[in-house]
Amino acid sequence: MAKRKVLKFPDERLRRISKKVTEFDEELAELLDDMRETMYANDGMGLAAPQVGVPIRALVMDVGGNFFELINPEIINAEGEQVDEEGCLSVGKFNDIVKRPSKVTIKAQDRLGYHYEITGEKYFARCVCHEIDHLDGILFIDKSEHGKEFKEKFGKK
Ligand code: NI
């Protein structure tokens, strides 16, 4: 395993739409192991592959001490609403308020390609929505209360 470099806003590579994973091979396993190590080394709750410069639909998360790996995740149901603070390893010290669903059901695959579904609330729902946004080139500052000001200040001029 090795730590990888986390891309920081306003790096344009964070804005790419990531591709679906079709090969569940050794390269994917290695990437996921590296992402796990990189996330923990940076005290993150989640990390998406595009954040380490690999534009594929894969993410890792740690919610309440439980580790998750989601490949090709899709939100198949979202309900309720929660409003809370969020941060991101690609944004740095800026935290801000974002509205998210309070409960979501996700369809995904594991590192071997097996399909599964998972339903979660609270932090799980917040985190998985944040990470899936990364796969579509979306950052929390695109949705947060003061994100516009942040982008004006620190974005590419
Ligand atoms: Ni993030």
mmCIF file of C-alpha atoms and ligand atoms in Angstrom:
data_model
loop_
_atom_site.group_PDB
_atom_site.id
_atom_site.type_symbol
_atom_site.label_atom_id
_atom_site.label_comp_id
_atom_site.label_asym_id
_atom_site.label_seq_id
_atom_site.Cartn_x
_atom_site.Cartn_y
_atom_site.Cartn_z
ATOM 1 C CA MET A 1 0.000 0.000 0.000
ATOM 2 C CA ALA A 2 1.084 3.534 -0.611
ATOM 3 C CA LYS A 3 -0.221 6.949 0.144
ATOM 4 C CA ARG A 4 -1.271 8.968 -2.867
ATOM 5 C CA LYS A 5 -1.333 12.710 -3.375
ATOM 6 C CA VAL A 6 -4.747 14.304 -2.827
ATOM 7 C CA LEU A 7 -5.621 16.882 -5.474
ATOM 8 C CA LYS A 8 -6.707 20.265 -4.123
ATOM 9 C CA PHE A 9 -9.243 22.785 -5.367
ATOM 10 C CA PRO A 10 -9.055 24.479 -7.895
ATOM 11 C CA ASP A 11 -7.323 21.566 -9.692
ATOM 12 C CA GLU A 12 -9.346 21.000 -12.867
ATOM 13 C CA ARG A 13 -8.978 17.219 -12.575
ATOM 14 C CA LEU A 14 -11.474 17.358 -9.685
ATOM 15 C CA ARG A 15 -14.066 18.522 -12.226
ATOM 16 C CA ARG A 16 -13.940 15.505 -14.543
ATOM 17 C CA ILE A 17 -16.819 13.058 -14.809
ATOM 18 C CA SER A 18 -15.406 9.731 -13.694
ATOM 19 C CA LYS A 19 -15.832 6.576 -15.781
ATOM 20 C CA LYS A 20 -17.641 3.433 -14.752
ATOM 21 C CA VAL A 21 -15.381 0.644 -13.468
ATOM 22 C CA THR A 22 -15.478 -2.416 -15.741
ATOM 23 C CA GLU A 23 -12.300 -4.281 -14.737
ATOM 24 C CA PHE A 24 -12.285 -5.682 -11.200
ATOM 25 C CA ASP A 25 -8.624 -6.509 -11.251
ATOM 26 C CA GLU A 26 -5.423 -6.197 -9.232
ATOM 27 C CA GLU A 27 -4.980 -2.582 -10.315
ATOM 28 C CA LEU A 28 -8.376 -1.674 -8.833
ATOM 29 C CA ALA A 29 -7.570 -3.544 -5.599
ATOM 30 C CA GLU A 30 -4.295 -1.679 -5.293
ATOM 31 C CA LEU A 31 -5.955 1.668 -5.914
ATOM 32 C CA LEU A 32 -8.592 0.941 -3.234
ATOM 33 C CA ASP A 33 -5.901 -0.085 -0.724
ATOM 34 C CA ASP A 34 -3.988 3.105 -1.458
ATOM 35 C CA MET A 35 -7.145 5.212 -1.136
ATOM 36 C CA ARG A 36 -7.897 3.636 2.242
ATOM 37 C CA GLU A 37 -4.396 4.397 3.469
ATOM 38 C CA THR A 38 -4.510 7.938 2.070
ATOM 39 C CA MET A 39 -7.891 8.648 3.677
ATOM 40 C CA TYR A 40 -6.773 7.485 7.136
ATOM 41 C CA ALA A 41 -3.410 9.262 6.847
ATOM 42 C CA ASN A 42 -5.305 12.515 6.226
ATOM 43 C CA ASP A 43 -7.980 11.897 8.904
ATOM 44 C CA GLY A 44 -10.660 11.892 6.220
ATOM 45 C CA MET A 45 -14.118 10.321 6.416
ATOM 46 C CA GLY A 46 -14.189 9.583 2.734
ATOM 47 C CA LEU A 47 -12.122 9.696 -0.433
ATOM 48 C CA ALA A 48 -13.133 9.305 -4.071
ATOM 49 C CA ALA A 49 -10.775 8.017 -6.792
ATOM 50 C CA PRO A 50 -10.789 11.308 -8.775
ATOM 51 C CA GLN A 51 -9.344 13.019 -5.676
ATOM 52 C CA VAL A 52 -6.158 10.992 -6.179
ATOM 53 C CA GLY A 53 -6.198 11.724 -9.913
ATOM 54 C CA VAL A 54 -7.852 8.497 -11.097
ATOM 55 C CA PRO A 55 -11.152 9.353 -12.831
ATOM 56 C CA ILE A 56 -13.087 6.150 -12.134
ATOM 57 C CA ARG A 57 -16.260 5.581 -10.100
ATOM 58 C CA ALA A 58 -14.794 4.218 -6.874
ATOM 59 C CA LEU A 59 -14.803 5.576 -3.337
ATOM 60 C CA VAL A 60 -13.912 4.637 0.216
ATOM 61 C CA MET A 61 -15.465 5.879 3.460
ATOM 62 C CA ASP A 62 -15.196 5.429 7.190
ATOM 63 C CA VAL A 63 -18.368 6.195 9.065
ATOM 64 C CA GLY A 64 -18.348 5.622 12.822
ATOM 65 C CA GLY A 65 -15.463 3.155 12.598
ATOM 66 C CA ASN A 66 -17.040 1.134 9.783
ATOM 67 C CA PHE A 67 -15.113 0.970 6.542
ATOM 68 C CA PHE A 68 -16.914 0.972 3.188
ATOM 69 C CA GLU A 69 -15.764 0.531 -0.391
ATOM 70 C CA LEU A 70 -18.197 1.414 -3.140
ATOM 71 C CA ILE A 71 -17.608 0.824 -6.840
ATOM 72 C CA ASN A 72 -20.017 2.279 -9.409
ATOM 73 C CA PRO A 73 -22.320 3.582 -6.651
ATOM 74 C CA GLU A 74 -25.753 4.911 -7.543
ATOM 75 C CA ILE A 75 -28.313 6.509 -5.256
ATOM 76 C CA ILE A 76 -31.526 4.539 -5.788
ATOM 77 C CA ASN A 77 -33.512 6.199 -3.025
ATOM 78 C CA ALA A 78 -33.086 9.379 -1.011
ATOM 79 C CA GLU A 79 -35.421 10.762 1.608
ATOM 80 C CA GLY A 80 -35.604 13.397 4.307
ATOM 81 C CA GLU A 81 -33.232 16.279 4.814
ATOM 82 C CA GLN A 82 -30.310 17.103 7.090
ATOM 83 C CA VAL A 83 -28.399 20.355 7.337
ATOM 84 C CA ASP A 84 -24.893 20.165 8.765
ATOM 85 C CA GLU A 85 -21.276 21.148 8.323
ATOM 86 C CA GLU A 86 -19.048 19.408 5.802
ATOM 87 C CA GLY A 87 -15.417 19.492 4.796
ATOM 88 C CA CYS A 88 -13.299 17.850 2.129
ATOM 89 C CA LEU A 89 -9.675 16.723 1.821
ATOM 90 C CA SER A 90 -9.581 18.450 -1.586
ATOM 91 C CA VAL A 91 -10.775 21.761 -0.159
ATOM 92 C CA GLY A 92 -8.679 22.042 3.008
ATOM 93 C CA LYS A 93 -9.594 23.873 6.178
ATOM 94 C CA PHE A 94 -12.843 25.401 4.958
ATOM 95 C CA ASN A 95 -15.961 23.752 6.413
ATOM 96 C CA ASP A 96 -19.446 24.853 5.486
ATOM 97 C CA ILE A 97 -23.120 24.026 5.804
ATOM 98 C CA VAL A 98 -24.644 21.701 3.188
ATOM 99 C CA LYS A 99 -28.140 20.291 2.853
ATOM 100 C CA ARG A 100 -28.260 16.523 2.188
ATOM 101 C CA PRO A 101 -30.846 13.744 2.333
ATOM 102 C CA SER A 102 -31.138 12.150 5.793
ATOM 103 C CA LYS A 103 -31.462 8.595 4.483
ATOM 104 C CA VAL A 104 -30.245 6.995 1.259
ATOM 105 C CA THR A 105 -30.161 3.595 -0.376
ATOM 106 C CA ILE A 106 -27.188 2.918 -2.624
ATOM 107 C CA LYS A 107 -26.638 0.275 -5.233
ATOM 108 C CA ALA A 108 -22.938 -0.519 -5.707
ATOM 109 C CA GLN A 109 -20.352 -3.203 -6.384
ATOM 110 C CA ASP A 110 -17.513 -4.446 -4.219
ATOM 111 C CA ARG A 111 -13.891 -4.786 -5.379
ATOM 112 C CA LEU A 112 -14.647 -8.199 -6.884
ATOM 113 C CA GLY A 113 -17.590 -6.873 -8.861
ATOM 114 C CA TYR A 114 -20.371 -8.324 -6.719
ATOM 115 C CA HIS A 115 -23.495 -6.167 -6.620
ATOM 116 C CA TYR A 116 -25.005 -5.094 -3.312
ATOM 117 C CA GLU A 117 -27.349 -2.532 -1.809
ATOM 118 C CA ILE A 118 -26.869 -0.574 1.373
ATOM 119 C CA THR A 119 -29.144 1.825 3.240
ATOM 120 C CA GLY A 120 -27.793 4.361 5.714
ATOM 121 C CA GLU A 121 -28.751 7.484 7.602
ATOM 122 C CA LYS A 122 -27.078 10.532 9.128
ATOM 123 C CA TYR A 123 -23.278 10.552 8.552
ATOM 124 C CA PHE A 124 -23.423 7.629 6.148
ATOM 125 C CA ALA A 125 -25.996 9.445 3.995
ATOM 126 C CA ARG A 126 -24.083 12.733 4.139
ATOM 127 C CA CYS A 127 -20.732 11.168 3.376
ATOM 128 C CA VAL A 128 -21.869 8.914 0.534
ATOM 129 C CA CYS A 129 -23.681 11.820 -1.206
ATOM 130 C CA HIS A 130 -20.548 13.970 -0.876
ATOM 131 C CA GLU A 131 -18.314 11.227 -2.309
ATOM 132 C CA ILE A 132 -20.664 10.336 -5.174
ATOM 133 C CA ASP A 133 -20.694 14.042 -6.083
ATOM 134 C CA HIS A 134 -16.893 13.807 -6.523
ATOM 135 C CA LEU A 135 -17.455 11.158 -9.206
ATOM 136 C CA ASP A 136 -19.478 13.724 -11.130
ATOM 137 C CA GLY A 137 -16.956 16.530 -10.655
ATOM 138 C CA ILE A 138 -19.036 18.233 -7.978
ATOM 139 C CA LEU A 139 -17.510 19.631 -4.779
ATOM 140 C CA PHE A 140 -19.402 20.483 -1.584
ATOM 141 C CA ILE A 141 -18.520 24.154 -2.123
ATOM 142 C CA ASP A 142 -20.780 24.032 -5.205
ATOM 143 C CA LYS A 143 -23.705 23.430 -2.832
ATOM 144 C CA SER A 144 -22.710 24.912 0.520
ATOM 145 C CA GLU A 145 -23.983 28.087 2.140
ATOM 146 C CA HIS A 146 -20.806 30.168 1.600
ATOM 147 C CA GLY A 147 -19.249 28.105 -1.192
ATOM 148 C CA LYS A 148 -19.666 30.853 -3.759
ATOM 149 C CA GLU A 149 -17.560 33.280 -1.705
ATOM 150 C CA PHE A 150 -14.927 30.588 -1.136
ATOM 151 C CA LYS A 151 -14.693 29.870 -4.856
ATOM 152 C CA GLU A 152 -14.458 33.554 -5.706
ATOM 153 C CA LYS A 153 -11.606 33.933 -3.239
ATOM 154 C CA PHE A 154 -9.617 30.768 -3.943
ATOM 155 C CA GLY A 155 -10.739 29.656 -7.412
ATOM 156 C CA LYS A 156 -8.807 30.154 -10.648
ATOM 157 C CA LYS A 157 -8.857 33.820 -11.601
HETATM 158 NI NI NI B 1 -14.605 15.533 -0.603
#
